[in-house]
Amino acid sequence: MSTVEAPLYPIAVLIDELKNDDIQLRLNSIRRLSTIARALGEDRTRSELIPFLSENNDDDDEVLLAMAEELGVFVPYVGGVEHAHVLLTPLETLCTVEETCVRDKAVESLCKIGSQMRENDLIERFTPLVKRLAAGEWFTARVSACGLFHIAYPSAPETLKTELRSIYGQLCQDDMPMVRRSAASNLWKFAGTVESAHLKADIMQMFEDLTQDDQDTVRLLAVEGCAALGKLLEPQDCAARILPVIVNFSQDKSWRVRYMVANQLYELCEALGPEPIRTDLLPAYVRLLRDNEAEVRIAAAGKVTKFCQILSPELAIQHILPCVKELSLDSSQHVRAALASVVMGMAPVLGKDATIEQLLPIFLSLLKDEFPDVRLNIISKLDQVNQVIGIDLLSQSLLPAIVELAEDRHWRVRLAIIEYIPLLANQLGVGFFDDKLGGLCMQWLQDKVYSIRDAAAKNLKHLAEEFGPDWAMQHIIPQVLEIANDSHYLHRMTLLRAISLLGPVMGSEITCSKLLPVVVNASKDRVPNIKFNVAKVLQSLISVVDQSVVEKTIRPCLVELSEDPDVDVRYFAVQGLQSIDQVTMSS
Amino acid sequence: MNPTTRRHLEWKFSQVFGERSPDDEILDADRISTVEFDKSGDYVAVGDRGGRIVIFETKDGKNTADQHYSRNQLEQLDYVSLNHPEYRYKTEFQSHEPEFDYLKSLEIEEKINKLKWCTSLSGSLFILSTNDKTIKLWKVKDRKVKKAREIDSPHQLLSSENTLLSEKSFMNEQGIPSFANGNHVESGVNSIFPSQELRSKIANYEDTAYARCRRVYAHAHDFNINSISNNSDGETFISADDLRINLWNLEVSNQSFNIIDMKPSNMEELTEVITSAEFHPIHCNLLAYSSSRGFIRLVDMRQSALCDYSARIFQDEECHGSRSFLTEIVASITDIKFPVDGRHILSRDYMNLKLWDMHMDSSPVATFKIHEHLRPKLCDLYNNDSIFDKFECCLSGDGLHFATGSYSNLLRIFFHGGGSDEGATIEASKDPNSIKNRKPLPRARRSSLSNLTRGFYKQGHESTSVVDEYSLNSSSKLQHLAWHPCTYLIACASGNSLFFYHA
C-alpha cells in the first residue's frame, strides 16, 4: 500500500463509479480496476473488492467483458500466487453468463490464472470449479467447462484424472449441441495434456463420437481439431485413427464439412508421413478440387500451392495440374479468383519446363478472364512467375492484359492495377516500361474518377523513386507540366497534387527550376480552388527548396494570394505564410 | 391415456386475456398477430400489431431446471399432465416501432409478424421477434430491483466510501495524524462494498422482468418477412420473406447468408412466393418452405450453399385437377408446422388442413376440410380480399392432434385417423353476459360429431349474405394459435383476446 502514488480522490471517485448508473463510467472504473486494487491493498482487495465483483454479475455485457479481462491479470493485486484462488469465484460466475464473448474471456482469464496457480490449489480449488461448471444446470456453464480441462488435468492425481476424462466424455455427448461444439473445439487442447495411453483409448473414442455427431456444426469442429490431434499421435497411429476419419469427412454429405476438410487437409499432411499422403490424402484432395459445391472448390483451390509444396513435382504434375486446368475454367468466378491468387506459387515448385509448358497457358487464360478480380490476383503475384519464366516471356504475354485492365470500366480495377505499377516497373525494368506503360501513367492523371487521378499522382512519385530523378526529368516532368494548360480545372488540380508529391523526390534544384514556376503561374488561375491548392502546395514545398527561394518566390506569391477576394484562398495563404515564419524562426 | 380417449378430447375453456364485450371497438394496434409457447410450455408470448410483445407465465411453480428435465422425461413417458397449466401476466415490452425507409419511401409497420423462443440460457428468456423487415433478439430477465427503504442523508451515503477510503486507508498510511482511528471507522461506517446481508437491511428486493434488445438483424430483406425459425443446433436461424430465405448466426447480426432465392431476374416472370419456412426440429440440415402455388419444398442444406434445388417437393396432385384462377389462389399454403418428432408436416391452405408424411410427397396422408362450405362463395371472398386471409395451424406435442382457425372465431381441432367432420369445433367466445365478470363462463363445447358442425354449415348456407359474415370484420377471424408443447392446451388469438382451451 505504501507504493501507492496516485492521489486519493480519483480512486474514491473510481470506486463510487463502479456502482454508477452510467455504463460508461462503470466501464471506465472497471478498466482501472488494478489501480483501485493497488490503492486498497492486497488484503482489502481480497476481502472486499473481489466479493463485491463476484456479486456484480448482473451488469451490461460490456462491463462484464472488461471485468473478465481485468481479472485475468489480477493475481499480483490479490497477494500473489498463493491467493490467486480468490479470483476463481467472480470468474466462475462470469463463465455462466449468456454472452459468448464474456464467457470466452472469463475462460481465457481462468486459464491464465490456473496456469500460475500452485499444484495444491489447482487440485483443491480449480478442479472442483471445473467439475461444478461441467455439471452446471445451464449449458453456458458446461460450454465454459470444456475450455478449462487442459489446465486442471496435468496436476490432478490419478483418480481425479480418470474422473476428469469421464466428465469430458460426458460433455462430448451432452444434450445441447452448443456443449458438444465446445467439447469438439477444445478436445485437442485437452488431448495435449493427456497421457498417451489414455489418449489412444479415451480421447480417440471421444473424437470418434464427435465425428459421428448428427449436427453438422459439431462434425465441422471435430474436423478443425483433426490436425492438432494428429500431431499428438505417432504417425502410424495418426494414419490408423485420424486418416480414415478425414477421408470419410472429405466425402461427407454436408458441403460445410467438406469445406472444412479442404481447409484443414494441408495441416494434417504435416502430421502424416509421405506414404499416406500419396495413397489417401492426395486422392481425397483431388476429389475436393472437383467437388460439386463451389465453396468447397474455393477452399481447395486456395491451398493448391501449399499442397504441391509437400508433394513431389511428379505427383503434382500428374495429379494436381489437371485439376488446376479444370479450375481455371471453372464456372464460378470465385473459384477462379481463389486459384489465381495462389497458382503463381506453383511455378517454383514445378520448375521452369513444366511451368512454361503447363502453367503458362493457365496463367494466360486467367489473365484474360472476364472477371477482373481473377486478372488482378494474377498480376499481384507477378514477381513469383518472373523468377521462373523470365521477363521476356512475361512481358510479352502480360502487357496486353495489363493494358486492358488499365482501361477497365470499373474504377476499382483501374485503381488496383495502378497500385501494382511500381511492382511491374520494378520487374520489367526501365526499357519495357517506357515503351508500354509510360503513356498509361499519364493517361490516368486525367481520369474521370478522383481516386484514380490521386493514385496516378502517387504512382508518379513511386516511379520517380524507382528509376531516379534523371529518368523522371526526361519521362515524367515534361508531360506532367503540359497539363498546366489543360482547360479542365480538375486536371490542373491533379497537376498541383503531382507537383507536391514529386517535389521532395526530385530535389531542390529541379523543383526550383521546373516545378515552382508552374505553381506560381497557377496562382493566377481564375478558379479559386486552384488558387488555394497553390497555397497548399507552396506550403509543402517550403521544406524542399532553399531559404532564399522561399523569400524570393514563395513568400511574394503567398502574400498576393492572402489578399484574394476568396476567403478560402486567403485562409490557406495565411497558413502558408505562418509556416514560412515558423521555419525562418526555427532556423 | 389410451387411443380412444385421445380421439374424444373434452375441450374446456381455461382462461382468457384481453376479454372484451362485443360492442367494444378494438384498436388495430391491439390485435394479436402471433402466439407462441416456449419449449417447456411455462411461458407463452403474444405479439400484436402495435409492435408489443406480452409474456404470460404459468401460475404454479416457475420453471426450475428440475421441472424442466422432468417435463422432458414425462414427455418420453407419454404422460400428459392432468392439471393443465394456468397462466398469468408476466411482462410486456415494445419490440418494434413504426419506421420509415427513406430510400424506398416505404413505411415499415411495427406489427410483429412472428416471434420464436430461443433456447434459454442462464435463466433468462430469449425471444426472436420480427416485423416486415427487422428481426430482433430480446432477452427477458427477472431483475431484483434494489429499493432503498429510506435515505437519511444522501450526501452521507454517497460520500461514506470516500471518507472511509481517505481516512482509514491512506491518510494513516501517509503519516497524516488522523482525527479518527481506523478501527473506529471500520466499525462505524462499514466497508466499502457492503456485504449481502448489510445491503438487505437498507434495501428490499423486488422481482421485475425487464426486456432488453440484444441484437438487431436488419437490412437483409427486400421483401416482407413472413417467418423465422430456429435451428436445432441452437446456433442459427432462418428468416424468410416473399422470395428469399436468409440464414443467420444468432450471435452475428451484421452478416447473413442467402440460402434460397426465388426472385426471377425479371419480376414479371414471378409465379410464386414463399409463404412460410421452418427448420426441421431434429435434423439441423433440413428445412421446409411452402409456396403460394401449394408446394412444400424440403431442402437439404448439406447439398449446396445455395439451396435452390429442393430435396423433395410435396404437392397434392388432386388439388391441381381442375385449375381455375380461384383454385390456384386457395391452393396457397399459409402455414406449415413440424411435429416434435419431425416425421410429418402439417400444412394449412385456405380450404384445408393437410398432414403430410415426410416419406410420401405425392399426396397428404390426411386432409381435413375447413372451408368447404365457402367454395361457392370464393368469388365474393376474392372480391373483398378475404380469400387472402392467412390462417395458421398447430399440432399437439404428441403429434396426434391438429388445430387451426376459421371465421366466426371458430377453432377446429382434429385428430390423427379421424375424418374432417370428426373434429371438435370451439367458438372462441365473447360472452355478452360476462361484461362485468372478469372470468367469462366456459363456453367451449365439443361438437358431438355432427350436430355442431352441421349447425355450423347450416348457418353458413342460410346466411343471406355470407360474404358479410366472413367479411373484413377481422375481429371474428381466428388466425393465430399455438399448442402447448406437453399438454392438451391451445392458445388462440381472436382480435385482441387470447383464449386458452384445454382437454
Tab-separated table of C-alpha atoms in Angstrom, chain A residues 131-454:
chain	number	residue	atom	x	y	z
A	131	LYS	CA	-16.367	-30.035	-12.127
A	132	ARG	CA	-19.021	-27.635	-10.909
A	133	LEU	CA	-19.165	-25.910	-14.267
A	134	ALA	CA	-19.251	-29.218	-16.117
A	135	ALA	CA	-22.262	-30.241	-14.060
A	136	GLY	CA	-23.845	-26.825	-14.456
A	137	GLU	CA	-27.558	-26.528	-14.754
A	138	TRP	CA	-27.347	-24.180	-17.726
A	139	PHE	CA	-25.440	-25.169	-20.775
A	140	THR	CA	-23.422	-21.962	-20.656
A	141	ALA	CA	-21.523	-23.331	-17.661
A	142	ARG	CA	-20.868	-26.621	-19.406
A	143	VAL	CA	-19.682	-24.811	-22.533
A	144	SER	CA	-17.169	-22.890	-20.446
A	145	ALA	CA	-16.049	-26.003	-18.577
A	146	CYS	CA	-14.769	-27.594	-21.789
A	147	GLY	CA	-12.107	-24.930	-22.126
A	148	LEU	CA	-10.647	-25.498	-18.653
A	149	PHE	CA	-9.830	-29.190	-18.550
A	150	HIS	CA	-6.375	-28.809	-20.019
A	151	ILE	CA	-5.398	-26.610	-17.066
A	152	ALA	CA	-6.874	-28.811	-14.365
A	153	TYR	CA	-5.766	-32.153	-15.729
A	154	PRO	CA	-1.952	-32.243	-15.533
A	155	SER	CA	-1.649	-31.712	-11.787
A	156	ALA	CA	-4.559	-33.929	-10.785
A	157	PRO	CA	-3.907	-37.245	-9.016
A	158	GLU	CA	-4.653	-40.433	-10.866
A	159	THR	CA	-8.212	-40.996	-9.630
A	160	LEU	CA	-9.151	-37.426	-10.341
A	161	LYS	CA	-7.677	-37.704	-13.816
A	162	THR	CA	-9.876	-40.672	-14.527
A	163	GLU	CA	-12.855	-38.699	-13.324
A	164	LEU	CA	-11.971	-35.665	-15.445
A	165	ARG	CA	-11.643	-37.819	-18.530
A	166	SER	CA	-15.013	-39.375	-17.938
A	167	ILE	CA	-16.608	-35.969	-17.325
A	168	TYR	CA	-15.164	-34.729	-20.605
A	169	GLY	CA	-16.545	-37.811	-22.289
A	170	GLN	CA	-19.979	-36.903	-20.969
A	171	LEU	CA	-19.631	-33.354	-22.239
A	172	CYS	CA	-18.906	-34.766	-25.684
A	173	GLN	CA	-22.321	-36.397	-25.520
A	174	ASP	CA	-24.223	-33.573	-23.934
A	175	ASP	CA	-27.817	-32.968	-24.973
A	176	MET	CA	-27.058	-29.458	-26.084
A	177	PRO	CA	-25.230	-29.127	-29.384
A	178	MET	CA	-23.547	-25.967	-28.051
A	179	VAL	CA	-21.783	-28.027	-25.383
A	180	ARG	CA	-20.745	-30.674	-27.865
A	181	ARG	CA	-19.384	-27.962	-30.124
A	182	SER	CA	-17.324	-26.548	-27.307
A	183	ALA	CA	-16.105	-30.030	-26.386
A	184	ALA	CA	-15.132	-30.639	-30.001
A	185	SER	CA	-13.220	-27.419	-30.404
A	186	ASN	CA	-11.358	-27.829	-27.114
A	187	LEU	CA	-10.613	-31.515	-27.494
A	188	TRP	CA	-7.159	-31.057	-28.930
A	189	LYS	CA	-6.126	-28.786	-26.062
A	190	PHE	CA	-7.242	-31.351	-23.519
A	191	ALA	CA	-5.707	-34.154	-25.566
A	192	GLY	CA	-2.365	-32.402	-25.377
A	193	THR	CA	-2.261	-32.889	-21.619
A	194	VAL	CA	-3.485	-36.473	-21.502
A	195	GLU	CA	-1.038	-39.374	-21.216
A	196	SER	CA	-0.539	-41.181	-24.474
A	197	ALA	CA	-2.121	-44.433	-23.278
A	198	HIS	CA	-5.348	-42.632	-22.418
A	199	LEU	CA	-5.012	-40.502	-25.487
A	200	LYS	CA	-5.285	-43.527	-27.694
A	201	ALA	CA	-8.142	-45.015	-25.743
A	202	ASP	CA	-10.348	-42.356	-24.162
A	203	ILE	CA	-9.653	-39.293	-26.224
A	204	MET	CA	-9.796	-41.070	-29.544
A	205	GLN	CA	-13.102	-42.571	-28.510
A	206	MET	CA	-14.471	-39.120	-27.792
A	207	PHE	CA	-13.085	-37.898	-31.083
A	208	GLU	CA	-14.781	-40.702	-32.943
A	209	ASP	CA	-18.071	-39.988	-31.193
A	210	LEU	CA	-17.861	-36.364	-32.167
A	211	THR	CA	-17.056	-37.185	-35.768
A	212	GLN	CA	-20.292	-39.139	-35.928
A	213	ASP	CA	-22.442	-36.439	-34.434
A	214	ASP	CA	-25.797	-35.705	-36.060
A	215	GLN	CA	-25.177	-31.989	-36.056
A	216	ASP	CA	-23.121	-30.717	-38.962
A	217	THR	CA	-21.724	-27.951	-36.831
A	218	VAL	CA	-20.268	-30.408	-34.323
A	219	ARG	CA	-18.642	-32.508	-37.026
A	220	LEU	CA	-17.212	-29.340	-38.533
A	221	LEU	CA	-15.382	-28.524	-35.348
A	222	ALA	CA	-14.212	-32.083	-34.972
A	223	VAL	CA	-12.526	-31.683	-38.351
A	224	GLU	CA	-10.881	-28.499	-37.217
A	225	GLY	CA	-9.188	-30.320	-34.383
A	226	CYS	CA	-8.045	-33.216	-36.560
A	227	ALA	CA	-4.706	-31.764	-37.499
A	228	ALA	CA	-3.817	-30.701	-33.973
A	229	LEU	CA	-4.876	-34.066	-32.628
A	230	GLY	CA	-2.978	-35.842	-35.355
A	231	LYS	CA	0.229	-34.137	-34.379
A	232	LEU	CA	-0.078	-35.509	-30.844
A	233	LEU	CA	-0.235	-39.051	-32.105
A	234	GLU	CA	2.541	-41.191	-33.535
A	235	PRO	CA	2.461	-41.038	-37.333
A	236	GLN	CA	1.327	-44.651	-37.582
A	237	ASP	CA	-1.474	-44.085	-35.049
A	238	CYS	CA	-2.436	-40.946	-36.851
A	239	ALA	CA	-2.610	-42.858	-40.103
A	240	ALA	CA	-4.686	-45.543	-38.471
A	241	ARG	CA	-7.102	-43.427	-36.430
A	242	ILE	CA	-7.329	-39.947	-37.960
A	243	LEU	CA	-6.744	-40.619	-41.628
A	244	PRO	CA	-9.843	-42.760	-42.165
A	245	VAL	CA	-11.936	-40.118	-40.448
A	246	ILE	CA	-10.584	-37.389	-42.676
A	247	VAL	CA	-11.007	-39.430	-45.820
A	248	ASN	CA	-14.536	-40.129	-44.696
A	249	PHE	CA	-15.179	-36.471	-43.988
A	250	SER	CA	-13.889	-35.497	-47.400
A	251	GLN	CA	-16.909	-37.377	-48.727
A	252	ASP	CA	-19.319	-36.133	-46.076
A	253	LYS	CA	-22.844	-35.322	-47.170
A	254	SER	CA	-22.569	-31.809	-45.861
A	255	TRP	CA	-20.630	-29.395	-48.020
A	256	ARG	CA	-19.696	-27.400	-44.922
A	257	VAL	CA	-17.818	-30.373	-43.543
A	258	ARG	CA	-16.052	-30.941	-46.838
A	259	TYR	CA	-15.202	-27.262	-46.936
A	260	MET	CA	-13.539	-27.607	-43.566
A	261	VAL	CA	-11.608	-30.645	-44.724
A	262	ALA	CA	-10.410	-28.714	-47.750
A	263	ASN	CA	-9.139	-26.026	-45.411
A	264	GLN	CA	-7.501	-28.408	-42.966
A	265	LEU	CA	-6.083	-31.048	-45.240
A	266	TYR	CA	-2.747	-29.383	-45.655
A	267	GLU	CA	-2.291	-29.039	-41.886
A	268	LEU	CA	-2.950	-32.710	-41.487
A	269	CYS	CA	-0.369	-33.629	-44.065
A	270	GLU	CA	2.296	-32.315	-41.762
A	271	ALA	CA	1.307	-34.854	-39.140
A	272	LEU	CA	1.386	-37.739	-41.579
A	273	GLY	CA	4.252	-39.318	-43.422
A	274	PRO	CA	4.629	-39.090	-47.197
A	275	GLU	CA	3.179	-42.515	-47.851
A	276	PRO	CA	-0.365	-41.915	-46.543
A	277	ILE	CA	-0.333	-38.549	-48.274
A	278	ARG	CA	0.222	-40.230	-51.574
A	279	THR	CA	-2.196	-43.082	-51.103
A	280	ASP	CA	-5.031	-41.431	-49.230
A	281	LEU	CA	-4.863	-37.684	-48.895
A	282	LEU	CA	-3.934	-36.923	-52.474
A	283	PRO	CA	-6.983	-38.706	-53.902
A	284	ALA	CA	-9.141	-37.029	-51.235
A	285	TYR	CA	-7.735	-33.646	-52.174
A	286	VAL	CA	-8.267	-34.243	-55.860
A	287	ARG	CA	-11.882	-35.117	-55.092
A	288	LEU	CA	-12.284	-31.865	-53.204
A	289	LEU	CA	-10.813	-29.918	-56.103
A	290	ARG	CA	-13.558	-31.422	-58.220
A	291	ASP	CA	-16.317	-31.044	-55.631
A	292	ASN	CA	-19.834	-30.199	-56.715
A	293	GLU	CA	-20.047	-27.260	-54.370
A	294	ALA	CA	-18.264	-24.110	-55.430
A	295	GLU	CA	-17.470	-23.136	-51.839
A	296	VAL	CA	-15.533	-26.347	-51.366
A	297	ARG	CA	-13.631	-25.834	-54.603
A	298	ILE	CA	-12.772	-22.296	-53.489
A	299	ALA	CA	-11.271	-23.587	-50.258
A	300	ALA	CA	-9.447	-26.386	-52.035
A	301	ALA	CA	-8.166	-24.155	-54.826
A	302	GLY	CA	-6.749	-21.748	-52.268
A	303	LYS	CA	-4.495	-24.499	-50.941
A	304	VAL	CA	-3.180	-25.735	-54.259
A	305	THR	CA	0.286	-24.287	-53.888
A	306	LYS	CA	0.769	-25.358	-50.296
A	307	PHE	CA	-0.328	-28.841	-51.157
A	308	CYS	CA	2.002	-29.032	-54.130
A	309	GLN	CA	4.878	-27.983	-51.955
A	310	ILE	CA	4.641	-31.136	-49.869
A	311	LEU	CA	4.262	-33.366	-52.893
A	312	SER	CA	6.980	-34.414	-55.267
A	313	PRO	CA	6.907	-32.426	-58.532
A	314	GLU	CA	5.971	-35.584	-60.463
A	315	LEU	CA	2.905	-36.196	-58.332
A	316	ALA	CA	1.920	-32.575	-58.531
A	317	ILE	CA	2.192	-32.580	-62.311
A	318	GLN	CA	0.440	-35.868	-62.614
A	319	HIS	CA	-2.491	-35.334	-60.252
A	320	ILE	CA	-2.875	-31.708	-59.289
A	321	LEU	CA	-2.083	-29.957	-62.538
A	322	PRO	CA	-5.002	-31.482	-64.472
A	323	CYS	CA	-7.332	-30.240	-61.719
A	324	VAL	CA	-5.789	-26.790	-61.848
A	325	LYS	CA	-6.507	-26.691	-65.555
A	326	GLU	CA	-10.123	-27.542	-64.903
A	327	LEU	CA	-10.376	-24.986	-62.136
A	328	SER	CA	-9.006	-22.255	-64.365
A	329	LEU	CA	-12.098	-22.794	-66.497
A	330	ASP	CA	-14.437	-23.212	-63.544
A	331	SER	CA	-17.934	-21.845	-63.869
A	332	SER	CA	-17.641	-19.940	-60.609
A	333	GLN	CA	-15.642	-16.739	-60.817
A	334	HIS	CA	-14.804	-17.013	-57.127
A	335	VAL	CA	-13.144	-20.363	-57.673
A	336	ARG	CA	-11.081	-18.895	-60.483
A	337	ALA	CA	-10.167	-15.894	-58.333
A	338	ALA	CA	-9.074	-18.154	-55.479
A	339	LEU	CA	-6.986	-20.176	-57.884
A	340	ALA	CA	-5.488	-17.073	-59.461
A	341	SER	CA	-4.313	-15.798	-56.096
A	342	VAL	CA	-2.175	-18.863	-55.413
A	343	VAL	CA	-1.460	-20.516	-58.728
A	344	MET	CA	1.616	-18.367	-59.324
A	345	GLY	CA	3.227	-20.016	-56.332
A	346	MET	CA	3.209	-23.317	-58.162
A	347	ALA	CA	5.801	-22.113	-60.619
A	348	PRO	CA	8.849	-22.572	-58.352
A	349	VAL	CA	7.511	-25.977	-57.261
A	350	LEU	CA	7.053	-27.316	-60.748
A	351	GLY	CA	10.223	-25.912	-62.247
A	352	LYS	CA	10.773	-23.997	-65.439
A	353	ASP	CA	9.877	-26.594	-68.034
A	354	ALA	CA	6.572	-27.623	-66.540
A	355	THR	CA	5.747	-24.027	-65.828
A	356	ILE	CA	6.233	-22.890	-69.397
A	357	GLU	CA	4.616	-25.936	-70.830
A	358	GLN	CA	1.677	-26.378	-68.490
A	359	LEU	CA	1.239	-23.439	-66.164
A	360	LEU	CA	1.767	-20.591	-68.587
A	361	PRO	CA	-1.349	-21.389	-70.622
A	362	ILE	CA	-3.292	-21.395	-67.361
A	363	PHE	CA	-1.850	-18.031	-66.360
A	364	LEU	CA	-2.730	-16.635	-69.711
A	365	SER	CA	-6.267	-17.886	-69.650
A	366	LEU	CA	-6.706	-16.477	-66.155
A	367	LEU	CA	-5.204	-13.194	-67.287
A	368	LYS	CA	-7.850	-12.993	-69.958
A	369	ASP	CA	-10.604	-13.859	-67.514
A	370	GLU	CA	-13.746	-11.798	-67.834
A	371	PHE	CA	-13.835	-11.283	-64.088
A	372	PRO	CA	-11.376	-8.521	-63.118
A	373	ASP	CA	-10.564	-9.973	-59.670
A	374	VAL	CA	-9.111	-13.030	-61.336
A	375	ARG	CA	-6.809	-10.934	-63.527
A	376	LEU	CA	-5.758	-8.758	-60.658
A	377	ASN	CA	-4.923	-11.733	-58.473
A	378	ILE	CA	-2.557	-12.978	-61.144
A	379	ILE	CA	-0.871	-9.629	-61.614
A	380	SER	CA	-0.372	-9.142	-57.893
A	381	LYS	CA	1.866	-12.204	-57.768
A	382	LEU	CA	3.916	-11.354	-60.855
A	383	ASP	CA	7.284	-11.407	-59.136
A	384	GLN	CA	6.902	-15.118	-58.448
A	385	VAL	CA	6.438	-16.020	-62.098
A	386	ASN	CA	9.077	-13.648	-63.243
A	387	GLN	CA	11.660	-15.654	-61.341
A	388	VAL	CA	10.740	-18.765	-63.262
A	389	ILE	CA	9.848	-17.826	-66.804
A	390	GLY	CA	11.864	-14.676	-67.206
A	391	ILE	CA	10.992	-11.186	-68.220
A	392	ASP	CA	10.767	-11.573	-71.973
A	393	LEU	CA	8.091	-14.174	-71.987
A	394	LEU	CA	6.334	-12.492	-69.136
A	395	SER	CA	6.138	-9.048	-70.636
A	396	GLN	CA	5.125	-10.440	-73.954
A	397	SER	CA	2.109	-12.233	-72.561
A	398	LEU	CA	1.328	-9.893	-69.731
A	399	LEU	CA	1.308	-6.494	-71.295
A	400	PRO	CA	-1.875	-6.826	-73.317
A	401	ALA	CA	-3.718	-7.936	-70.214
A	402	ILE	CA	-2.324	-5.088	-68.182
A	403	VAL	CA	-3.216	-2.513	-70.792
A	404	GLU	CA	-6.701	-3.905	-70.921
A	405	LEU	CA	-7.077	-3.747	-67.169
A	406	ALA	CA	-5.682	-0.234	-67.108
A	407	GLU	CA	-8.639	0.829	-69.172
A	408	ASP	CA	-11.221	-1.290	-67.372
A	409	ARG	CA	-14.507	0.473	-66.888
A	410	HIS	CA	-14.613	-0.330	-63.162
A	411	TRP	CA	-12.526	2.314	-61.489
A	412	ARG	CA	-11.657	-0.020	-58.623
A	413	VAL	CA	-9.987	-2.309	-61.100
A	414	ARG	CA	-8.026	0.584	-62.549
A	415	LEU	CA	-7.090	1.618	-59.036
A	416	ALA	CA	-5.830	-1.860	-58.244
A	417	ILE	CA	-3.708	-2.005	-61.357
A	418	ILE	CA	-2.207	1.421	-60.633
A	419	GLU	CA	-1.162	0.142	-57.265
A	420	TYR	CA	0.738	-2.671	-58.944
A	421	ILE	CA	2.516	-0.410	-61.419
A	422	PRO	CA	5.582	0.206	-59.203
A	423	LEU	CA	5.912	-3.575	-58.776
A	424	LEU	CA	5.620	-4.038	-62.521
A	425	ALA	CA	8.131	-1.291	-63.179
A	426	ASN	CA	10.496	-2.990	-60.837
A	427	GLN	CA	10.073	-6.335	-62.597
A	428	LEU	CA	10.008	-5.090	-66.162
A	429	GLY	CA	12.792	-2.552	-65.945
A	430	VAL	CA	13.093	0.905	-67.486
A	431	GLY	CA	13.192	-0.160	-71.120
A	432	PHE	CA	9.952	-2.050	-71.252
A	433	PHE	CA	8.269	0.382	-69.023
A	434	ASP	CA	8.893	3.385	-71.230
A	435	ASP	CA	7.558	1.678	-74.272
A	436	LYS	CA	4.393	0.269	-72.946
A	437	LEU	CA	3.319	1.726	-69.690
A	438	GLY	CA	4.567	5.302	-69.656
A	439	GLY	CA	1.615	6.519	-71.653
A	440	LEU	CA	-0.838	4.828	-69.359
A	441	CYS	CA	0.586	6.539	-66.307
A	442	MET	CA	-0.052	9.915	-67.886
A	443	GLN	CA	-3.465	8.925	-69.092
A	444	TRP	CA	-4.568	8.110	-65.551
A	445	LEU	CA	-3.759	11.646	-64.449
A	446	GLN	CA	-6.763	12.750	-66.452
A	447	ASP	CA	-9.117	10.019	-65.358
A	448	LYS	CA	-12.725	10.835	-64.649
A	449	VAL	CA	-12.507	9.473	-61.108
A	450	TYR	CA	-10.711	11.419	-58.424
A	451	SER	CA	-9.323	8.353	-56.677
A	452	ILE	CA	-7.648	7.294	-59.894
A	453	ARG	CA	-6.130	10.719	-60.527
A	454	ASP	CA	-4.876	10.802	-56.973
